[in-house]
Amino acid sequence: MKGKKLIAVAAGAVMAFTLAACSGSGAGDDSSADATTSAAPAESNGGDAAMEKGTIGVAMPTQTSERWIADGDAVKKGLEAEGYTVDLQFAGDDIPTQSQQIDSMITNGSQLLIVAAIDGTALSGQLEAAAAAGIPVIAYDRLIRDTPNVDYYVTFDNYKVGVQQATSLLVGLGILNEDGSEGDAEGPFNIELFAGSLDDNNAFFFFNGAIDTLQPYIDSGVLVVPSGQTEIEQVATLRWAQETAQKRMEDLLTANYASETLNGVLSPYDGISRGILTALSNAGYGPTIADGMPVVTGQDAEIASVKLINDDVQFATIFKDTRKLAAQAVVGALSFLDGAEPEANDTTTYDNGVKVVPSYLLDSDIVYKDNITSLLVDSGYWTADEVASGVAE
Ligand code: GAL
């Protein structure tokens, strides 16, 4: 029955000409819509057919990281510009909340889902229901695993992001120059490694790209990992949480650095980087890199971290232009809604355990202090004032 309703809507704009006021639900980033979840609404919400083009469900993981807020807003605006209503939900990094939000999107008649999963393996049940209802599913930034019911994946070249993170660490230590040529520094340097959340497929791609880049230097003794913790399971950070990273950094310092000096930390995400920097600063490192703060990497070009880079506290981050990602998700969604297959530029890399998901990969850049302006300000991602204040306006 859900399928019938969807097909009626998805059959094309021709059939969706009922013009009436939109319900207004989900038109913002409030999450109050989940309160209405129940088993019944599939048949009782005929009101959604009243929208000119129908509703698209957008499920984002959390608002604690500003990137997901920007991602959600950009996808929403892009789809609204095409005449769709958007049910945008954030799940507070809570898996049951996200599952419930997706259930509601399906029962409320969403025509298509765009999902950035909290736990990439936890949505099989929801996506089975989506498939039964004929609802295409786009995995957003994070691959959804262990299900045949994901149709398209928009993301960045995540292995390359990991290579870039490791490269920025090597540049910060002076082993490489920014142009990729050999630097003057010979080491040995003490480093520690951090990875993201093991339930996020991206964490493995980032870590693999990074460790493949660092391993030759570890093998030759230029880089030393005093804790001995070099496996992803040992260095992972559940939910990418800043406090968790801070605690692990504190423990690492206590256990391994009573008489050693730490020179660098591979960090996969700016929130984790800030936790690491807090621990380092509390332990007396810094305050700036010039004063002995270890070289700390990052990802996402979050404004608080861009300011830290500008202030010579964090060494680098990776800029993934979420505006481009959101635009590609919208392009993919429109293709599905037109009954076509969206363009993929990678059909081999992202095996989700059941199938290789056709993917569209975008490029990323390393941000150093000296290219903040060219990469982030000139492109309009952040203003010069935001970089100076560390606060998004
Ligand atoms: C990853 C994402 C990163 C970062 C991290 C923590 O999935 O690719 O860019 O945002 O989650 O939110």
CSV table of C-alpha atoms and ligand atoms in Angstrom, one decimal:
chain,number,residue,atom,x,y,z
A,1,MET,CA,0.0,0.0,0.0
A,2,LYS,CA,2.8,2.3,0.8
A,3,GLY,CA,4.3,1.3,-2.6
A,4,LYS,CA,1.2,2.3,-4.4
A,5,LYS,CA,1.1,5.7,-2.9
A,6,LEU,CA,4.7,6.3,-3.7
A,7,ILE,CA,4.4,5.2,-7.3
A,8,ALA,CA,1.5,7.5,-7.7
A,9,VAL,CA,3.6,10.4,-6.6
A,10,ALA,CA,6.8,9.3,-8.3
A,11,ALA,CA,5.1,8.5,-11.6
A,12,GLY,CA,5.9,12.1,-12.4
A,13,ALA,CA,5.1,15.6,-11.9
A,14,VAL,CA,2.2,15.2,-14.3
A,15,MET,CA,0.3,13.3,-11.6
A,16,ALA,CA,1.2,15.6,-8.8
A,17,PHE,CA,-0.6,18.7,-9.8
A,18,THR,CA,-2.8,18.9,-6.7
A,19,LEU,CA,-2.1,22.4,-5.6
A,20,ALA,CA,-2.8,23.1,-2.0
A,21,ALA,CA,-1.1,24.5,1.0
A,22,CYS,CA,1.9,22.5,2.2
A,23,SER,CA,1.6,20.9,5.6
A,24,GLY,CA,4.7,22.8,6.7
A,25,SER,CA,6.0,19.8,8.6
A,26,GLY,CA,9.7,19.3,8.4
A,27,ALA,CA,10.2,22.7,6.7
A,28,GLY,CA,12.8,23.5,9.2
A,29,ASP,CA,15.5,21.8,11.1
A,30,ASP,CA,13.4,21.2,14.2
A,31,SER,CA,13.0,17.6,15.1
A,32,SER,CA,9.6,17.8,16.6
A,33,ALA,CA,8.2,15.8,13.7
A,34,ASP,CA,9.4,12.6,15.3
A,35,ALA,CA,6.9,13.1,18.1
A,36,THR,CA,4.2,12.2,15.6
A,37,THR,CA,5.7,8.8,14.8
A,38,SER,CA,3.1,6.0,15.0
A,39,ALA,CA,2.3,2.8,13.2
A,40,ALA,CA,-0.8,4.3,11.6
A,41,PRO,CA,0.0,7.3,9.5
A,42,ALA,CA,0.8,5.5,6.3
A,43,GLU,CA,-2.9,5.5,5.3
A,44,SER,CA,-4.0,8.5,7.2
A,45,ASN,CA,-1.8,11.2,5.9
A,46,GLY,CA,-3.3,11.8,2.5
A,47,GLY,CA,-2.4,15.4,3.0
A,48,ASP,CA,1.1,14.9,1.7
A,49,ALA,CA,-0.3,14.4,-1.8
A,50,ALA,CA,-1.4,18.0,-1.6
A,51,MET,CA,2.2,19.2,-2.1
A,52,GLU,CA,3.1,20.4,-5.5
A,53,LYS,CA,6.0,18.0,-6.0
A,54,GLY,CA,6.0,16.0,-2.7
A,55,THR,CA,8.4,15.6,0.1
A,56,ILE,CA,12.0,14.4,0.4
A,57,GLY,CA,13.3,13.0,3.6
A,58,VAL,CA,16.8,14.2,4.6
A,59,ALA,CA,18.3,12.4,7.7
A,60,MET,CA,21.4,14.0,9.1
A,61,PRO,CA,23.4,12.5,12.1
A,62,THR,CA,23.9,15.4,14.5
A,63,GLN,CA,23.9,19.2,15.0
A,64,THR,CA,26.9,19.1,17.3
A,65,SER,CA,29.2,19.3,14.2
A,66,GLU,CA,28.5,22.4,12.2
A,67,ARG,CA,29.2,20.6,8.9
A,68,TRP,CA,26.1,18.5,9.2
A,69,ILE,CA,24.0,21.6,9.8
A,70,ALA,CA,25.5,23.2,6.7
A,71,ASP,CA,25.0,19.9,4.7
A,72,GLY,CA,21.4,19.6,5.8
A,73,ASP,CA,20.6,23.3,5.1
A,74,ALA,CA,22.3,23.1,1.7
A,75,VAL,CA,20.4,20.0,0.6
A,76,LYS,CA,17.2,21.4,1.8
A,77,LYS,CA,17.6,24.7,0.0
A,78,GLY,CA,18.6,22.9,-3.2
A,79,LEU,CA,15.6,20.7,-3.2
A,80,GLU,CA,13.2,23.5,-2.2
A,81,ALA,CA,14.5,25.5,-5.1
A,82,GLU,CA,13.3,22.6,-7.3
A,83,GLY,CA,9.9,22.8,-5.8
A,84,TYR,CA,10.1,20.0,-3.3
A,85,THR,CA,9.2,20.1,0.4
A,86,VAL,CA,12.0,18.8,2.6
A,87,ASP,CA,11.6,16.9,5.9
A,88,LEU,CA,15.1,17.6,7.4
A,89,GLN,CA,15.9,15.8,10.6
A,90,PHE,CA,18.9,15.6,12.9
A,91,ALA,CA,19.2,12.7,15.2
A,92,GLY,CA,21.5,13.9,18.0
A,93,ASP,CA,24.0,11.0,17.1
A,94,ASP,CA,21.4,8.6,18.6
A,95,ILE,CA,20.8,5.5,16.4
A,96,PRO,CA,17.2,4.7,17.6
A,97,THR,CA,16.3,8.3,16.9
A,98,GLN,CA,17.6,8.2,13.4
A,99,SER,CA,15.9,4.9,12.7
A,100,GLN,CA,12.6,6.3,14.0
A,101,GLN,CA,13.0,9.5,11.9
A,102,ILE,CA,13.5,7.4,8.8
A,103,ASP,CA,10.5,5.3,9.6
A,104,SER,CA,8.5,8.4,9.9
A,105,MET,CA,9.8,9.8,6.6
A,106,ILE,CA,8.7,6.6,4.9
A,107,THR,CA,5.3,6.4,6.5
A,108,ASN,CA,4.7,10.1,5.9
A,109,GLY,CA,5.1,9.5,2.1
A,110,SER,CA,8.6,10.8,1.3
A,111,GLN,CA,9.4,10.1,-2.3
A,112,LEU,CA,13.1,9.8,-1.8
A,113,LEU,CA,15.5,9.6,1.2
A,114,ILE,CA,18.9,11.2,1.6
A,115,VAL,CA,20.7,9.7,4.6
A,116,ALA,CA,23.9,10.5,6.4
A,117,ALA,CA,23.9,7.5,8.7
A,118,ILE,CA,25.1,7.5,12.3
A,119,ASP,CA,25.8,3.8,12.3
A,120,GLY,CA,26.1,2.6,8.7
A,121,THR,CA,25.0,-0.9,9.5
A,122,ALA,CA,21.9,0.0,11.6
A,123,LEU,CA,19.4,0.9,8.9
A,124,SER,CA,18.7,-2.3,7.1
A,125,GLY,CA,15.1,-2.6,8.4
A,126,GLN,CA,14.2,0.9,7.5
A,127,LEU,CA,15.7,0.6,4.1
A,128,GLU,CA,13.9,-2.6,3.4
A,129,ALA,CA,10.6,-0.7,4.1
A,130,ALA,CA,11.8,2.1,1.8
A,131,ALA,CA,12.5,-0.4,-1.0
A,132,ALA,CA,9.2,-2.0,-0.5
A,133,ALA,CA,7.6,1.4,-1.0
A,134,GLY,CA,9.7,2.1,-4.1
A,135,ILE,CA,11.6,4.9,-2.4
A,136,PRO,CA,15.1,5.5,-3.8
A,137,VAL,CA,17.8,6.0,-1.1
A,138,ILE,CA,20.9,8.1,-1.5
A,139,ALA,CA,23.7,7.6,1.1
A,140,TYR,CA,25.1,11.0,1.9
A,141,ASP,CA,28.8,11.2,2.7
A,142,ARG,CA,28.7,8.0,4.7
A,143,LEU,CA,28.1,4.6,3.1
A,144,ILE,CA,25.2,2.7,4.3
A,145,ARG,CA,26.3,-0.9,4.7
A,146,ASP,CA,24.9,-4.4,4.8
A,147,THR,CA,21.8,-3.7,2.7
A,148,PRO,CA,20.9,-4.0,-1.0
A,149,ASN,CA,18.5,-1.1,-0.6
A,150,VAL,CA,20.8,1.9,-1.1
A,151,ASP,CA,20.8,3.2,-4.7
A,152,TYR,CA,23.5,5.9,-4.9
A,153,TYR,CA,26.3,7.3,-2.8
A,154,VAL,CA,27.6,10.9,-2.9
A,155,THR,CA,30.8,11.5,-1.0
A,156,PHE,CA,34.4,12.5,-1.3
A,157,ASP,CA,37.4,10.4,-2.2
A,158,ASN,CA,37.7,9.2,1.4
A,159,TYR,CA,40.9,7.2,0.9
A,160,LYS,CA,42.5,10.3,-0.6
A,161,VAL,CA,41.3,12.4,2.4
A,162,GLY,CA,43.3,10.0,4.6
A,163,VAL,CA,46.4,10.4,2.4
A,164,GLN,CA,46.0,14.1,2.7
A,165,GLN,CA,45.7,14.0,6.4
A,166,ALA,CA,48.9,12.0,6.7
A,167,THR,CA,50.6,14.2,4.2
A,168,SER,CA,49.7,17.3,6.2
A,169,LEU,CA,51.3,15.6,9.3
A,170,LEU,CA,54.5,14.9,7.3
A,171,VAL,CA,54.5,18.5,6.1
A,172,GLY,CA,54.0,19.8,9.6
A,173,LEU,CA,56.9,17.8,10.8
A,174,GLY,CA,59.1,19.1,8.0
A,175,ILE,CA,59.5,15.6,6.4
A,176,LEU,CA,57.8,16.8,3.3
A,177,ASN,CA,57.3,20.2,1.8
A,178,GLU,CA,53.8,21.5,0.9
A,179,ASP,CA,54.6,20.9,-2.8
A,180,GLY,CA,55.3,17.2,-2.0
A,181,SER,CA,59.1,17.4,-2.3
A,182,GLU,CA,61.3,16.0,0.5
A,183,GLY,CA,61.7,18.3,3.4
A,184,ASP,CA,64.9,18.8,5.5
A,185,ALA,CA,63.7,17.1,8.7
A,186,GLU,CA,65.0,13.6,9.5
A,187,GLY,CA,63.4,12.8,12.8
A,188,PRO,CA,62.9,10.6,14.6
A,189,PHE,CA,59.5,12.1,15.6
A,190,ASN,CA,57.1,10.8,18.2
A,191,ILE,CA,53.5,10.6,16.9
A,192,GLU,CA,50.2,9.2,18.0
A,193,LEU,CA,47.3,8.2,15.8
A,194,PHE,CA,43.6,8.8,16.1
A,195,ALA,CA,40.8,7.4,13.9
A,196,GLY,CA,37.0,8.1,13.7
A,197,SER,CA,34.0,6.0,14.7
A,198,LEU,CA,34.2,2.3,13.8
A,199,ASP,CA,30.5,2.3,12.8
A,200,ASP,CA,31.2,4.9,10.1
A,201,ASN,CA,32.7,3.3,7.0
A,202,ASN,CA,34.5,6.5,6.3
A,203,ALA,CA,36.7,6.0,9.3
A,204,PHE,CA,38.3,3.0,7.7
A,205,PHE,CA,39.0,4.8,4.4
A,206,PHE,CA,40.5,7.8,6.2
A,207,PHE,CA,42.7,5.6,8.4
A,208,ASN,CA,43.8,3.3,5.6
A,209,GLY,CA,44.8,6.3,3.4
A,210,ALA,CA,46.7,7.7,6.3
A,211,ILE,CA,48.5,4.6,7.5
A,212,ASP,CA,49.5,3.6,4.0
A,213,THR,CA,51.2,7.0,3.7
A,214,LEU,CA,52.8,6.9,7.2
A,215,GLN,CA,53.8,3.2,7.3
A,216,PRO,CA,57.1,3.6,5.3
A,217,TYR,CA,58.2,6.3,7.7
A,218,ILE,CA,57.3,4.2,10.7
A,219,ASP,CA,59.1,1.2,9.2
A,220,SER,CA,62.3,3.3,8.6
A,221,GLY,CA,62.2,4.8,12.1
A,222,VAL,CA,61.6,8.4,11.0
A,223,LEU,CA,58.2,8.2,12.8
A,224,VAL,CA,57.8,6.4,16.2
A,225,VAL,CA,54.5,5.7,17.9
A,226,PRO,CA,55.5,5.4,21.6
A,227,SER,CA,52.1,4.0,22.7
A,228,GLY,CA,52.5,1.2,20.1
A,229,GLN,CA,48.8,1.8,19.2
A,230,THR,CA,48.7,1.6,15.4
A,231,GLU,CA,45.6,-0.6,14.7
A,232,ILE,CA,42.3,1.2,13.9
A,233,GLU,CA,40.5,-0.6,16.7
A,234,GLN,CA,43.0,0.8,19.2
A,235,VAL,CA,42.9,4.3,18.0
A,236,ALA,CA,39.2,4.7,17.1
A,237,THR,CA,36.9,7.4,18.6
A,238,LEU,CA,33.3,6.4,19.1
A,239,ARG,CA,30.9,8.9,17.5
A,240,TRP,CA,33.9,11.1,16.6
A,241,ALA,CA,33.4,12.7,20.1
A,242,GLN,CA,35.7,15.5,21.1
A,243,GLU,CA,35.6,14.5,24.8
A,244,THR,CA,36.5,10.9,24.0
A,245,ALA,CA,39.5,12.1,22.0
A,246,GLN,CA,40.6,14.4,24.8
A,247,LYS,CA,40.4,11.7,27.4
A,248,ARG,CA,42.4,9.3,25.2
A,249,MET,CA,45.1,11.9,24.5
A,250,GLU,CA,45.3,12.6,28.3
A,251,ASP,CA,45.8,8.9,28.9
A,252,LEU,CA,48.4,8.6,26.2
A,253,LEU,CA,50.4,11.5,27.6
A,254,THR,CA,50.3,10.1,31.1
A,255,ALA,CA,51.3,6.6,30.0
A,256,ASN,CA,53.9,7.4,27.4
A,257,TYR,CA,55.2,10.9,27.6
A,258,ALA,CA,56.6,11.4,31.1
A,259,SER,CA,60.0,11.7,29.6
A,260,GLU,CA,59.2,11.8,25.9
A,261,THR,CA,58.1,14.7,23.8
A,262,LEU,CA,55.2,14.3,21.4
A,263,ASN,CA,55.7,15.9,18.0
A,264,GLY,CA,52.6,15.1,16.0
A,265,VAL,CA,49.1,13.7,16.1
A,266,LEU,CA,47.1,12.2,13.2
A,267,SER,CA,43.6,13.4,13.8
A,268,PRO,CA,40.8,12.5,11.3
A,269,TYR,CA,38.3,15.3,12.2
A,270,ASP,CA,38.4,18.8,13.6
A,271,GLY,CA,36.3,18.0,16.6
A,272,ILE,CA,38.7,15.3,17.6
A,273,SER,CA,41.6,17.7,16.9
A,274,ARG,CA,40.2,20.2,19.3
A,275,GLY,CA,39.9,17.5,22.0
A,276,ILE,CA,43.5,16.5,21.4
A,277,LEU,CA,44.7,20.1,21.5
A,278,THR,CA,42.9,20.7,24.8
A,279,ALA,CA,44.6,17.8,26.3
A,280,LEU,CA,48.0,18.9,24.9
A,281,SER,CA,47.5,22.4,26.1
A,282,ASN,CA,46.4,21.2,29.6
A,283,ALA,CA,49.6,19.2,29.7
A,284,GLY,CA,51.7,22.3,29.0
A,285,TYR,CA,52.3,22.0,25.3
A,286,GLY,CA,52.1,25.2,23.2
A,287,PRO,CA,50.2,27.4,23.1
A,288,THR,CA,51.3,27.6,19.5
A,289,ILE,CA,53.2,25.3,17.2
A,290,ALA,CA,56.1,27.8,17.3
A,291,ASP,CA,56.1,27.2,21.1
A,292,GLY,CA,56.1,23.5,20.8
A,293,MET,CA,52.5,22.5,20.2
A,294,PRO,CA,52.6,19.2,18.3
A,295,VAL,CA,51.5,19.1,14.7
A,296,VAL,CA,47.8,18.2,14.8
A,297,THR,CA,45.9,17.4,11.6
A,298,GLY,CA,42.1,17.5,11.0
A,299,GLN,CA,39.2,17.4,8.7
A,300,ASP,CA,36.1,19.5,7.7
A,301,ALA,CA,37.5,23.0,8.0
A,302,GLU,CA,35.2,23.7,10.9
A,303,ILE,CA,35.4,27.4,11.7
A,304,ALA,CA,36.7,26.9,15.2
A,305,SER,CA,39.5,24.9,13.8
A,306,VAL,CA,40.2,27.2,10.9
A,307,LYS,CA,40.8,29.9,13.5
A,308,LEU,CA,43.1,27.6,15.4
A,309,ILE,CA,45.1,27.0,12.1
A,310,ASN,CA,45.1,30.8,11.5
A,311,ASP,CA,46.4,31.2,15.1
A,312,ASP,CA,49.2,28.6,14.6
A,313,VAL,CA,47.6,26.1,17.1
A,314,GLN,CA,46.3,23.4,14.8
A,315,PHE,CA,48.5,22.7,11.8
A,316,ALA,CA,46.1,21.7,9.1
A,317,THR,CA,42.6,20.4,8.1
A,318,ILE,CA,41.0,18.9,5.1
A,319,PHE,CA,38.5,21.0,3.2
A,320,LYS,CA,35.6,19.1,1.8
A,321,ASP,CA,33.3,21.5,0.1
A,322,THR,CA,29.9,20.4,1.5
A,323,ARG,CA,28.2,22.8,-0.9
A,324,LYS,CA,29.3,20.7,-3.7
A,325,LEU,CA,28.3,17.5,-1.9
A,326,ALA,CA,24.9,18.8,-1.3
A,327,ALA,CA,24.5,20.0,-4.9
A,328,GLN,CA,25.5,16.5,-6.1
A,329,ALA,CA,22.9,14.9,-3.8
A,330,VAL,CA,20.3,17.2,-5.2
A,331,VAL,CA,21.3,16.3,-8.8
A,332,GLY,CA,21.2,12.6,-7.9
A,333,ALA,CA,17.8,13.0,-6.3
A,334,LEU,CA,16.4,14.8,-9.3
A,335,SER,CA,17.6,12.1,-11.6
A,336,PHE,CA,15.8,9.4,-9.6
A,337,LEU,CA,12.7,11.5,-9.4
A,338,ASP,CA,12.8,11.8,-13.2
A,339,GLY,CA,13.0,8.1,-13.4
A,340,ALA,CA,16.6,8.1,-14.5
A,341,GLU,CA,19.9,6.8,-13.0
A,342,PRO,CA,22.1,9.5,-11.6
A,343,GLU,CA,25.7,9.8,-12.9
A,344,ALA,CA,28.3,7.8,-11.0
A,345,ASN,CA,32.0,8.5,-11.4
A,346,ASP,CA,33.1,5.4,-9.3
A,347,THR,CA,31.5,2.0,-9.6
A,348,THR,CA,34.1,-0.1,-8.0
A,349,THR,CA,35.3,1.3,-4.6
A,350,TYR,CA,32.3,1.3,-2.3
A,351,ASP,CA,31.2,-2.3,-1.6
A,352,ASN,CA,28.8,-2.1,1.2
A,353,GLY,CA,29.0,-5.8,2.1
A,354,VAL,CA,26.1,-6.7,-0.2
A,355,LYS,CA,26.8,-4.7,-3.4
A,356,VAL,CA,29.0,-2.1,-4.9
A,357,VAL,CA,27.1,1.1,-4.6
A,358,PRO,CA,27.4,3.5,-7.6
A,359,SER,CA,29.1,6.5,-6.2
A,360,TYR,CA,30.0,10.1,-7.0
A,361,LEU,CA,33.2,11.2,-5.4
A,362,LEU,CA,34.3,14.8,-5.0
A,363,ASP,CA,37.8,16.1,-4.4
A,364,SER,CA,39.2,17.6,-1.2
A,365,ASP,CA,42.1,20.0,-0.4
A,366,ILE,CA,44.6,20.3,2.5
A,367,VAL,CA,44.2,23.6,4.3
A,368,TYR,CA,47.3,25.2,5.8
A,369,LYS,CA,47.6,28.6,7.4
A,370,ASP,CA,48.9,30.0,4.2
A,371,ASN,CA,46.0,28.9,1.9
A,372,ILE,CA,43.1,29.7,4.2
A,373,THR,CA,42.3,32.7,2.2
A,374,SER,CA,42.5,31.2,-1.3
A,375,LEU,CA,40.6,28.0,-0.4
A,376,LEU,CA,38.1,29.1,2.2
A,377,VAL,CA,37.6,32.8,2.0
A,378,ASP,CA,37.9,33.4,-1.7
A,379,SER,CA,35.4,30.6,-2.3
A,380,GLY,CA,32.9,32.1,0.1
A,381,TYR,CA,33.0,29.1,2.5
A,382,TRP,CA,34.0,31.3,5.4
A,383,THR,CA,34.4,35.1,5.6
A,384,ALA,CA,37.7,36.7,6.8
A,385,ASP,CA,35.8,37.9,9.9
A,386,GLU,CA,34.6,34.3,10.7
A,387,VAL,CA,38.2,33.1,10.4
A,388,ALA,CA,39.4,35.8,12.7
A,389,SER,CA,36.6,35.1,15.3
A,390,GLY,CA,36.3,31.4,14.9
A,391,VAL,CA,32.5,31.7,15.0
A,392,ALA,CA,30.1,31.2,12.0
A,393,GLU,CA,27.9,34.2,11.5
B,1,GAL,C1,32.6,11.5,8.7
B,1,GAL,C2,32.7,12.6,7.7
B,1,GAL,C3,33.7,13.6,8.2
B,1,GAL,C4,33.4,14.1,9.6
B,1,GAL,C5,33.1,13.0,10.5
B,1,GAL,C6,32.5,13.4,11.8
B,1,GAL,O1,31.7,10.6,8.2
B,1,GAL,O2,33.1,12.1,6.4
B,1,GAL,O3,33.8,14.7,7.3
B,1,GAL,O4,32.3,15.0,9.5
B,1,GAL,O5,32.1,12.1,9.9
B,1,GAL,O6,31.3,14.1,11.7
